[in-house]
mmCIF file of C-alpha atoms in Angstrom:
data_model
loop_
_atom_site.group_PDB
_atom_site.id
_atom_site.type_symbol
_atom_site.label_atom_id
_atom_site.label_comp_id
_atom_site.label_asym_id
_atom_site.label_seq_id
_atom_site.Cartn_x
_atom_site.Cartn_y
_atom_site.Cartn_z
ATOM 1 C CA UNK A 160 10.589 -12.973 4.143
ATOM 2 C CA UNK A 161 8.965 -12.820 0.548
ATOM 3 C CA UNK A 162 10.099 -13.434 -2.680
ATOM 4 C CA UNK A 163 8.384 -13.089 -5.513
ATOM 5 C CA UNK A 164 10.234 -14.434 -8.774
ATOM 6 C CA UNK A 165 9.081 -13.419 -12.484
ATOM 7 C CA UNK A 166 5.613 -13.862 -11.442
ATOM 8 C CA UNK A 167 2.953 -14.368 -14.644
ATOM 9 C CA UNK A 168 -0.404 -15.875 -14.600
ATOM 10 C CA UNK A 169 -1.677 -16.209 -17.875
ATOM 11 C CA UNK A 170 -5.083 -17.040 -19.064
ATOM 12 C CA UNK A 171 -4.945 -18.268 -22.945
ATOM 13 C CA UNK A 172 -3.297 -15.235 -24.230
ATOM 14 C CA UNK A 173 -4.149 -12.497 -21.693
ATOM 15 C CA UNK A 174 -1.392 -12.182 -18.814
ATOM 16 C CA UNK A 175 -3.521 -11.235 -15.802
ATOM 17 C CA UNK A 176 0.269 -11.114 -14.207
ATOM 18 C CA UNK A 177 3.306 -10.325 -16.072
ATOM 19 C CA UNK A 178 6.389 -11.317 -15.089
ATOM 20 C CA UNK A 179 5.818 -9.251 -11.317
ATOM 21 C CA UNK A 180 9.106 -9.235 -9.000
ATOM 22 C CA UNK A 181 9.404 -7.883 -5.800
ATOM 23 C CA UNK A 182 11.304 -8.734 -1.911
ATOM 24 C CA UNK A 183 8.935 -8.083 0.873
ATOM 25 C CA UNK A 184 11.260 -7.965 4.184
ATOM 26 C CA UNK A 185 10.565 -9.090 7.830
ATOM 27 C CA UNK A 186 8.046 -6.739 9.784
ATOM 28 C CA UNK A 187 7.238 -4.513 6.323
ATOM 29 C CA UNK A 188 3.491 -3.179 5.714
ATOM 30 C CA UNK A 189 3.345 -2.910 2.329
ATOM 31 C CA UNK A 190 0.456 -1.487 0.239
ATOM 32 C CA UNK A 191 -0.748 -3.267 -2.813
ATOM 33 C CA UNK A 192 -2.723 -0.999 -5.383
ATOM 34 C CA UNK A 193 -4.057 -1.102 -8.639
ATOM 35 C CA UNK A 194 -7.473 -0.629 -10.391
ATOM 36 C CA UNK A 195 -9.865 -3.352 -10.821
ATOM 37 C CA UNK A 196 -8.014 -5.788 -13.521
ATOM 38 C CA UNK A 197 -4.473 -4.574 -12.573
ATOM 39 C CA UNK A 198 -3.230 -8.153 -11.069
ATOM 40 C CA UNK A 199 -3.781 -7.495 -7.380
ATOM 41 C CA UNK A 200 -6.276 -10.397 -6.613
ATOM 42 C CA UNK A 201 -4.766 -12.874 -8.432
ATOM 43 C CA UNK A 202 -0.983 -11.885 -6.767
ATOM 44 C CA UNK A 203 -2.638 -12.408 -3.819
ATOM 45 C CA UNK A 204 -4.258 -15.524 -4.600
ATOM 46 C CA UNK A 205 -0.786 -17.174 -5.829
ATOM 47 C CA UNK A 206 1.315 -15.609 -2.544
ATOM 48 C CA UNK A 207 -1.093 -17.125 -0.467
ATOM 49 C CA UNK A 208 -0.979 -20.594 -2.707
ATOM 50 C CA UNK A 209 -4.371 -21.210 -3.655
ATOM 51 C CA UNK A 210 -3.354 -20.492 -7.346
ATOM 52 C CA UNK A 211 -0.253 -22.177 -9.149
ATOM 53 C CA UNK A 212 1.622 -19.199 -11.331
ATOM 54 C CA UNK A 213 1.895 -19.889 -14.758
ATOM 55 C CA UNK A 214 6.064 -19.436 -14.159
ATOM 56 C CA UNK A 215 7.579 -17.490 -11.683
ATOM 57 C CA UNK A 216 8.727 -18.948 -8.267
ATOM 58 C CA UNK A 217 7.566 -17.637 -4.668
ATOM 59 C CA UNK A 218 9.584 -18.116 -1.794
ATOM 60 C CA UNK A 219 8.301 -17.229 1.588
ATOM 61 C CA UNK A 220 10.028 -17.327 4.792
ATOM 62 C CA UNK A 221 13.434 -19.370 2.699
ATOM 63 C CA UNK A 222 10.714 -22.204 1.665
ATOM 64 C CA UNK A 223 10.313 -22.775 -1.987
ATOM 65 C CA UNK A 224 6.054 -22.501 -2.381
ATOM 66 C CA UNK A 225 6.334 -24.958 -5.200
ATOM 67 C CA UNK A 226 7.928 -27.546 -3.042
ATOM 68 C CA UNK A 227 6.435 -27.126 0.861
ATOM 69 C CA UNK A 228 3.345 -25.525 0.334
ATOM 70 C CA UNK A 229 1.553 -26.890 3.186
ATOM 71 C CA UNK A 230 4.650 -25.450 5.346
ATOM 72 C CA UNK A 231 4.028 -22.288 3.570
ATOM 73 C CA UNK A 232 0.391 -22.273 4.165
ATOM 74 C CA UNK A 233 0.762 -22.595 7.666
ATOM 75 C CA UNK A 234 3.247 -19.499 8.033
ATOM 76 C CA UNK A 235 0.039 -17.290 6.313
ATOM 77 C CA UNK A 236 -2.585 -15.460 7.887
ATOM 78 C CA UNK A 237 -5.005 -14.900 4.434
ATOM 79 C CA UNK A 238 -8.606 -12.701 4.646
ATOM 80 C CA UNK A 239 -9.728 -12.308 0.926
ATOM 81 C CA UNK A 240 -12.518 -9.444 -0.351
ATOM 82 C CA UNK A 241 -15.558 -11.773 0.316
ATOM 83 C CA UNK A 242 -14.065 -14.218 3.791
ATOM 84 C CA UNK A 243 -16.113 -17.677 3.944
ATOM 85 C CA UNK A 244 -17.855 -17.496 7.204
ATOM 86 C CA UNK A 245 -20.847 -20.314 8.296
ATOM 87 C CA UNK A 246 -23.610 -17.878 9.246
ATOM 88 C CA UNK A 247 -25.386 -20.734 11.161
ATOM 89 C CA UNK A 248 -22.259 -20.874 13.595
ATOM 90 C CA UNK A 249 -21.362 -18.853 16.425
ATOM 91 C CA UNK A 250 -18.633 -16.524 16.281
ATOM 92 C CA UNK A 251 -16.233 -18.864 19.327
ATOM 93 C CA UNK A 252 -17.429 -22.035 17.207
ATOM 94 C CA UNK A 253 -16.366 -20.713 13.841
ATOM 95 C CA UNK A 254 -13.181 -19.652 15.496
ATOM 96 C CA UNK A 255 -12.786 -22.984 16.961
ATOM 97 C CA UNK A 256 -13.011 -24.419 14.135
ATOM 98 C CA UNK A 257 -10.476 -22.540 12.480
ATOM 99 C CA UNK A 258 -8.143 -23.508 15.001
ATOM 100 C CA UNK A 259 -8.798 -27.089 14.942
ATOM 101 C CA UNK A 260 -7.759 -26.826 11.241
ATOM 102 C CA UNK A 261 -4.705 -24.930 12.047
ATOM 103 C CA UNK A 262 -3.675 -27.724 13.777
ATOM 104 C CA UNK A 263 -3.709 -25.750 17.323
ATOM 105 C CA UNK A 264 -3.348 -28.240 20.142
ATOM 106 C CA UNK A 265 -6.361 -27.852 22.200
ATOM 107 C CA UNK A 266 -5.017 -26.406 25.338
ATOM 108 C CA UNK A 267 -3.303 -23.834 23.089
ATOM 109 C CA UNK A 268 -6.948 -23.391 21.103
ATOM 110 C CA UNK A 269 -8.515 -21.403 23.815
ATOM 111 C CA UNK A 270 -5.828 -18.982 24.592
ATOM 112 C CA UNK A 271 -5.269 -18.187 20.806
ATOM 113 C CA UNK A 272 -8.970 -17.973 20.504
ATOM 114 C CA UNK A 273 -9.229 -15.925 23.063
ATOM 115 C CA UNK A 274 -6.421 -13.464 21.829
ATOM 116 C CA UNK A 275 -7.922 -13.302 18.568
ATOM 117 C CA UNK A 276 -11.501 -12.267 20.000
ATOM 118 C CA UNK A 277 -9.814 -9.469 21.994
ATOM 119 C CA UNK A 278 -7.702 -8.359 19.230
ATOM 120 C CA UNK A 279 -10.553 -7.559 17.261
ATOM 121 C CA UNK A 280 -13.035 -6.745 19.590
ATOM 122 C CA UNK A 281 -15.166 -9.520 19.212
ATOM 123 C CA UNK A 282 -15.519 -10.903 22.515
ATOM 124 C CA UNK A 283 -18.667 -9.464 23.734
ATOM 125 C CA UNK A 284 -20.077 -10.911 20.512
ATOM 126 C CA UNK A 285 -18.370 -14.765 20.778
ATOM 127 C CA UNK A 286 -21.724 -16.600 21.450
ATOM 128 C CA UNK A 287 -23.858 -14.646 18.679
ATOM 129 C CA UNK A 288 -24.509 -16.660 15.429
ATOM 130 C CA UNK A 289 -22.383 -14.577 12.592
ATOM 131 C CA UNK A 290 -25.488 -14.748 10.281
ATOM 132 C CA UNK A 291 -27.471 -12.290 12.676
ATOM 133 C CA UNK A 292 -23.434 -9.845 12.756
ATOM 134 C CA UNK A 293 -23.269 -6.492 10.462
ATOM 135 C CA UNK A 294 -21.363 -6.582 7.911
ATOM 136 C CA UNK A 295 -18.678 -4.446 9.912
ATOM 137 C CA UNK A 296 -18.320 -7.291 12.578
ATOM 138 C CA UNK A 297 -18.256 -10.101 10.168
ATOM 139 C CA UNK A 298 -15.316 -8.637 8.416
ATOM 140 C CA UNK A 299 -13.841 -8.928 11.898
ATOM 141 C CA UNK A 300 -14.239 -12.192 11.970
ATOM 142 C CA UNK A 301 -12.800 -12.627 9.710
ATOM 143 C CA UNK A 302 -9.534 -11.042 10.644
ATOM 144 C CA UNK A 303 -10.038 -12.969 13.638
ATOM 145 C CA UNK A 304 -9.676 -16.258 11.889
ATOM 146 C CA UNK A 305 -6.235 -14.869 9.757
ATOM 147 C CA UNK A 306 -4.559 -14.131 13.170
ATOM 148 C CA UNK A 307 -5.394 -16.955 14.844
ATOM 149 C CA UNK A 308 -2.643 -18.846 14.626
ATOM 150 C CA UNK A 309 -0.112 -16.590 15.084
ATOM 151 C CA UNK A 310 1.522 -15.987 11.183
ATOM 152 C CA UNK A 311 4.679 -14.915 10.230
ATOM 153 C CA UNK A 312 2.595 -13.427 6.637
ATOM 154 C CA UNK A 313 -0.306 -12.057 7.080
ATOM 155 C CA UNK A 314 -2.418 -10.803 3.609
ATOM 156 C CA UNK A 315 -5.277 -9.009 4.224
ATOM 157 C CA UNK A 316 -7.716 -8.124 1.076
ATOM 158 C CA UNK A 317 -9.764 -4.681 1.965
ATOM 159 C CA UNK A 318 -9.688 -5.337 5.697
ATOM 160 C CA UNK A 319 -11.806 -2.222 6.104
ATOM 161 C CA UNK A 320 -14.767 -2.829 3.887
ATOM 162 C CA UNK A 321 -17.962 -1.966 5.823
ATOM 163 C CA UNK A 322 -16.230 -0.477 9.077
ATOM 164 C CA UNK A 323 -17.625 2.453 10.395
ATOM 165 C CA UNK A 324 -14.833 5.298 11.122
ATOM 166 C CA UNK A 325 -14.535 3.857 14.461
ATOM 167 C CA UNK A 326 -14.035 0.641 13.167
ATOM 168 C CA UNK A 327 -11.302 1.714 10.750
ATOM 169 C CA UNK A 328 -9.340 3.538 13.251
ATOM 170 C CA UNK A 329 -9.274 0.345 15.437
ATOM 171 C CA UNK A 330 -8.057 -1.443 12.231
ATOM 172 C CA UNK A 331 -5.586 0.469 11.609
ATOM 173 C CA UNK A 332 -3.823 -0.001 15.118
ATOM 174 C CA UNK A 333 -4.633 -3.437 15.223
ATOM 175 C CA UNK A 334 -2.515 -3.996 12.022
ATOM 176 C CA UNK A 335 0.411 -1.705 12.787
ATOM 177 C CA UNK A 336 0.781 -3.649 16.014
ATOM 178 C CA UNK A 337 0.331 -6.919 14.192
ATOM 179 C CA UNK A 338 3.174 -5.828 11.597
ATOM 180 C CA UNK A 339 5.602 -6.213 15.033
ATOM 181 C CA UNK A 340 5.360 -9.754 15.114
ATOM 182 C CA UNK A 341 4.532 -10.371 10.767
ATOM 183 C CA UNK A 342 4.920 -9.403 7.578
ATOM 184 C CA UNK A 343 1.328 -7.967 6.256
ATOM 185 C CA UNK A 344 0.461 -7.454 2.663
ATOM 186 C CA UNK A 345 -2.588 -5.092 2.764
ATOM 187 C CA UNK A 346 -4.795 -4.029 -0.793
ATOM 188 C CA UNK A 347 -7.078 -1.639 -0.853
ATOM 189 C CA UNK A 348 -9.078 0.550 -2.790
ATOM 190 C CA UNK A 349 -8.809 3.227 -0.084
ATOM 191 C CA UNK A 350 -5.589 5.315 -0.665
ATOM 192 C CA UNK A 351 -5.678 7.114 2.880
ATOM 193 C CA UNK A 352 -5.429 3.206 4.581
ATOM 194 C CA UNK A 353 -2.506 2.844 2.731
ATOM 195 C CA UNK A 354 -1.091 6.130 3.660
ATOM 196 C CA UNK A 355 -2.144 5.532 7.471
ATOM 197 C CA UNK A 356 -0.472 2.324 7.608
ATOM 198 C CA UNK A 357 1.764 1.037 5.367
ATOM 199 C CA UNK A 358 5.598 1.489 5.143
ATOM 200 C CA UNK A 359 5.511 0.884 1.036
ATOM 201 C CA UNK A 360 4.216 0.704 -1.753
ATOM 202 C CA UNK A 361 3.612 -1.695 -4.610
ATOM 203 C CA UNK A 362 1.276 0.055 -7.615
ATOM 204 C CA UNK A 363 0.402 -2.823 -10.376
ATOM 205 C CA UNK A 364 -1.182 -1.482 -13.702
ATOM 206 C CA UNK A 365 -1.939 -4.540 -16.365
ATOM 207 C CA UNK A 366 -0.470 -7.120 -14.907
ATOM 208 C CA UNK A 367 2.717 -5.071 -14.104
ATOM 209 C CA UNK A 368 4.696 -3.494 -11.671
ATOM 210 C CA UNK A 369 4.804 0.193 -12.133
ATOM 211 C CA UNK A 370 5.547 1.291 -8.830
ATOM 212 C CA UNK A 371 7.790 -0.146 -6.038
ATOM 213 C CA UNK A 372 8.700 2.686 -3.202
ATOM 214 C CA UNK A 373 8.433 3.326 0.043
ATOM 215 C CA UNK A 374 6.274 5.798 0.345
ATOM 216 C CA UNK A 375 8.665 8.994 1.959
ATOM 217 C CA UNK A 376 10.018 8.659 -0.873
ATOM 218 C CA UNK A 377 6.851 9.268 -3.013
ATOM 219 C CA UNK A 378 6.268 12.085 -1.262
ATOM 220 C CA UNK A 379 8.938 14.043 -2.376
ATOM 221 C CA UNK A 380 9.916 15.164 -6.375
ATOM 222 C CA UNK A 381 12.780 16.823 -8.227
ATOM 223 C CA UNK A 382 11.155 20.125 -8.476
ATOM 224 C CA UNK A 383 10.907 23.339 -6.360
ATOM 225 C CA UNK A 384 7.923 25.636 -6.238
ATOM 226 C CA UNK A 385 8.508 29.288 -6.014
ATOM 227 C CA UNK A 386 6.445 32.351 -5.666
ATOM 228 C CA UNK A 387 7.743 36.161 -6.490
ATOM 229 C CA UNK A 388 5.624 39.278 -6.761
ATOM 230 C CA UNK A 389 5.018 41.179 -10.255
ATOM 231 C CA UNK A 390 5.417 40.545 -13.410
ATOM 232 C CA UNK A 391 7.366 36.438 -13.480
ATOM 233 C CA UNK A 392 9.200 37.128 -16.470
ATOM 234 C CA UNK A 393 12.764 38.776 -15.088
ATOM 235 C CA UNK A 394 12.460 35.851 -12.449
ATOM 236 C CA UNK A 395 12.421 32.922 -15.647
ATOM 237 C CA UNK A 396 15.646 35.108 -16.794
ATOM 238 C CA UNK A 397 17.312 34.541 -13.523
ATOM 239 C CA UNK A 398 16.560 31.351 -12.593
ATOM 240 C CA UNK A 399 17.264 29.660 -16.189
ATOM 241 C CA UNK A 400 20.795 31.081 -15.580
ATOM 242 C CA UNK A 401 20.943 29.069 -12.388
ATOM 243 C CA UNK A 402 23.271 25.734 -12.882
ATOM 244 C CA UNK A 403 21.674 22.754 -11.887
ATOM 245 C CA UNK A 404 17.902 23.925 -12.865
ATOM 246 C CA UNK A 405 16.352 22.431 -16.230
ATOM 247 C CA UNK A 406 12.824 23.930 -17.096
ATOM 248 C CA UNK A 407 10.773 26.921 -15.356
ATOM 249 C CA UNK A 408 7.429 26.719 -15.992
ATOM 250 C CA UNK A 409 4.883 29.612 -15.294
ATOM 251 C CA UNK A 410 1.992 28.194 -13.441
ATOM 252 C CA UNK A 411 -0.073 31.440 -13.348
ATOM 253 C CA UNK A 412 -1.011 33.403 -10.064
ATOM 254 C CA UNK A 413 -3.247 35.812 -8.198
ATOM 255 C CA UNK A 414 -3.043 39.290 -7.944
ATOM 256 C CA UNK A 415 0.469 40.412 -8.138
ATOM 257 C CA UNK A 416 1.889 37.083 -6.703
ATOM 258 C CA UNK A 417 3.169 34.779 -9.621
ATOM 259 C CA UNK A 418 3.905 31.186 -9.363
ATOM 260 C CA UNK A 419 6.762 28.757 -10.742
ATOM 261 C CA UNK A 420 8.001 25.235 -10.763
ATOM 262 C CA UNK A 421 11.316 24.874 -11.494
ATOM 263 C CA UNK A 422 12.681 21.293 -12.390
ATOM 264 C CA UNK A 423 15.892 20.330 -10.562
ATOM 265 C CA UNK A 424 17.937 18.319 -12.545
ATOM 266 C CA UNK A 425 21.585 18.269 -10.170
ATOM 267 C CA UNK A 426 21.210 17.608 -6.154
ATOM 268 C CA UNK A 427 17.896 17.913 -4.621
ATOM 269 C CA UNK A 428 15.445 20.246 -4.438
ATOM 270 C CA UNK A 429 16.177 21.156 -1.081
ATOM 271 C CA UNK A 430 19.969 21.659 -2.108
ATOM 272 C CA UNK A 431 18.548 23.933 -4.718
ATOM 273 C CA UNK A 432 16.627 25.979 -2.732
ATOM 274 C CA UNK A 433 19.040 28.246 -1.165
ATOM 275 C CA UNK A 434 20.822 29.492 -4.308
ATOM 276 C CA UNK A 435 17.576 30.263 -6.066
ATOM 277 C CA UNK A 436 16.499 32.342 -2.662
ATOM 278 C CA UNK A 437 19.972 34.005 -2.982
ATOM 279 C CA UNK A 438 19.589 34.780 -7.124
ATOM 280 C CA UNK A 439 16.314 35.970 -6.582
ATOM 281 C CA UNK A 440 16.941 38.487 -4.098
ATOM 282 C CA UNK A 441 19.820 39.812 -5.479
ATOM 283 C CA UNK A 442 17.990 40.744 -8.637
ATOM 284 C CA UNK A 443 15.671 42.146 -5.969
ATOM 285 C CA UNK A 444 12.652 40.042 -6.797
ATOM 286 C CA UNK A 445 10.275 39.413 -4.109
ATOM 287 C CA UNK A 446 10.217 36.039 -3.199
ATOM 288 C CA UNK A 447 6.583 35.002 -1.229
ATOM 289 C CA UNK A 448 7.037 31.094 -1.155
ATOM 290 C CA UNK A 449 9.850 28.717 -1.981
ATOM 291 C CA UNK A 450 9.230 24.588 -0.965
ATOM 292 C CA UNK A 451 10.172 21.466 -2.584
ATOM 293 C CA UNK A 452 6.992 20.124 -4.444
ATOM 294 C CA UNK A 453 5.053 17.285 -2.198
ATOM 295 C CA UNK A 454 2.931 14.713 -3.712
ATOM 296 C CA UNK A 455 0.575 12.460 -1.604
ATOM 297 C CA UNK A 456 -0.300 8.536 -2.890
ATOM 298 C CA UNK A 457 -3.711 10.277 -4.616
ATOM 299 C CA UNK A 458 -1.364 12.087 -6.703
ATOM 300 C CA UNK A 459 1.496 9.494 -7.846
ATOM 301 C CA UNK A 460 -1.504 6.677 -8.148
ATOM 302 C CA UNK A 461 -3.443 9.064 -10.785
ATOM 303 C CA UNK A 462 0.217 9.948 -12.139
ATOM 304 C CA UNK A 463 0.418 5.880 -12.542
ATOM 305 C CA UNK A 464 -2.801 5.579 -14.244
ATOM 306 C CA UNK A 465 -2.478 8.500 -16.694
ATOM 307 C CA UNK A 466 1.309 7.503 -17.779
ATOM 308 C CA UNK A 467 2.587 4.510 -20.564
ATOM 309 C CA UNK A 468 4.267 1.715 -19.424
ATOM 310 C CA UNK A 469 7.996 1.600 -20.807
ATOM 311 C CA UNK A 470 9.158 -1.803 -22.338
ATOM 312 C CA UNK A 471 10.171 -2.830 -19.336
ATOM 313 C CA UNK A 472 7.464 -2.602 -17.416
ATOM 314 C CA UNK A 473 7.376 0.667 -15.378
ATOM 315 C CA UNK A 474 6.279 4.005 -15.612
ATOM 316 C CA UNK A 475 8.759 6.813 -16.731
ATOM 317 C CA UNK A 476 10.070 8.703 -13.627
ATOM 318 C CA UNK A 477 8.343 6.543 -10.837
ATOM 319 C CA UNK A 478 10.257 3.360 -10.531
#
């Protein structure tokens, strides 16, 4: 559905975008993250058209952006951080409006409009001016006006800023249903959105791709923790011997209850897990825990941040 080719956007020297590739398929949510400066805005920004890449081609829905993109334009559903709106217009005439310049044939206008109102609970508030709104019900009209017309892509840029919790619940459903019928691009600075949402995960730092996953697969790692009673040392002994484990590392522990993370470097660490159960308590070790290390996105994003980018463009061990 998306196809983003060598992307760079340079300004003078500085690459705000650098080289960025990536293949974003029919009905995927995926989660675009990065600090403030890492390239998310300004991918955004050139997906959506309304800046020309320095190189780099985009292809959305098999149409070249460079050569149709008014066709691609009208496949897109776009809110960015800070949405336009015309506080001096109602909520139904803003809409309208919007639809008019989708090119929505009038007796289809009222029905989308309509839809749109519902979909974001707005309809008890069509007739009140958006200037007089909270903040938390102009952002949904501005969601409103991305749906409208029914796009294939749909980009939303912090879609939850200045919802209450209700709010953001009712977001979140709103865009998992919308992902049944489009493609939705969703940045945030809020890692639990992406986590409630999203089926992937791009993470950009400096202009870069430095993670591309979905995010099961972030949540798991190539090491096992295990916990044995007394003094760790005779378990290091054993479990070095194990084939299949590189480094044990002693991660301290409370009372008599010692902790270790061993590094799997052959199978998984759920393959693992047996035979080290099996070593252990034939050297008649006590064994309290034993589970495959879990990260969450809070985790691998601060494992992003705190890591050197290779000379290709990714982080060691992420992508």
């Amino acid at each position: 559905m998306i196809e983003a080719d060598k992307l760079t956007r340079a300004y003078g020297a500085f690459k705000a975008v650098d080289e960025v590739s990536f293949r974003i398929g029919q009905g995927e949510v995926v989660g675009l993250l990065g600090h403030n400066g890492a390239g998310k805005s300004t991918i955004m920004r050139m997906l959506t058209g309304f800046l020309e890449p320095s190189s780099g081609h985009i292809r959305v829905d098999g149409l070249d952006m460079a050569e149709a993109l008014a066709a691609v334009q009208a496949r897109m559903g776009y809110l960015p951080e800070n949405c336009p709106l015309w506080p001096e217009m109602t909520v139904i005439d803003f809409l309208d409006y919007q639809a008019a310049l989708h090119g929505l044939a009038p007796q289809a206008r009222a029905r989308a409009i309509h839809r749109a109102l519902e979909r974001t609970r707005l309809s008890d508030r069509a007739a009140q001016p958006i200037g007089t709104l909270s903040h938390g019900y102009r952002q949904r009209v501005g969601v409103a006006q991305a749906i409208l017309h029914g796009p294939k892509v749909l980009i939303l840029d912090e879609p939850t800023n200045g919802l209450d919790p209700g709010q953001i619940h009712h977001m979140r459903a709103l865009i998992r249903e919308l992902a049944r019928e489009a493609t939705v691009i969703l940045s945030t600075h809020i890692l639990q959105e992406v986590e409630a949402v999203c089926d992937r995960v791009i993470i950009l730092r400096a202009g870069r791709v430095a993670v591309d996953a979905r995010l099961d697969a972030l949540a798991t790692s190539d090491r096992l923790f295990v916990e044995v009673g007394d003094e760790p040392a005779q378990a290091v002994e054993v479990l070095r011997a194990i084939p299949g484990l590189g480094s044990v590392e002693p991660l301290g522990g409370e009372g008599h209850r010692r902790r270790l993370l061993l590094h799997v470097i052959e199978g998984s660490p759920e393959a693992a897990a047996p035979e080290v159960a099996r070593r252990l308590t034939e050297a008649g070790i006590p064994i309290h825990r034993l589970e495959p290390e879990r990260r969450d996105l809070e985790r691998v994003f601060r494992e992003v941040n705190e890591s050197g980018l290779d000379e290709a463009g990714e982080v060691a061990g992420h992508a």
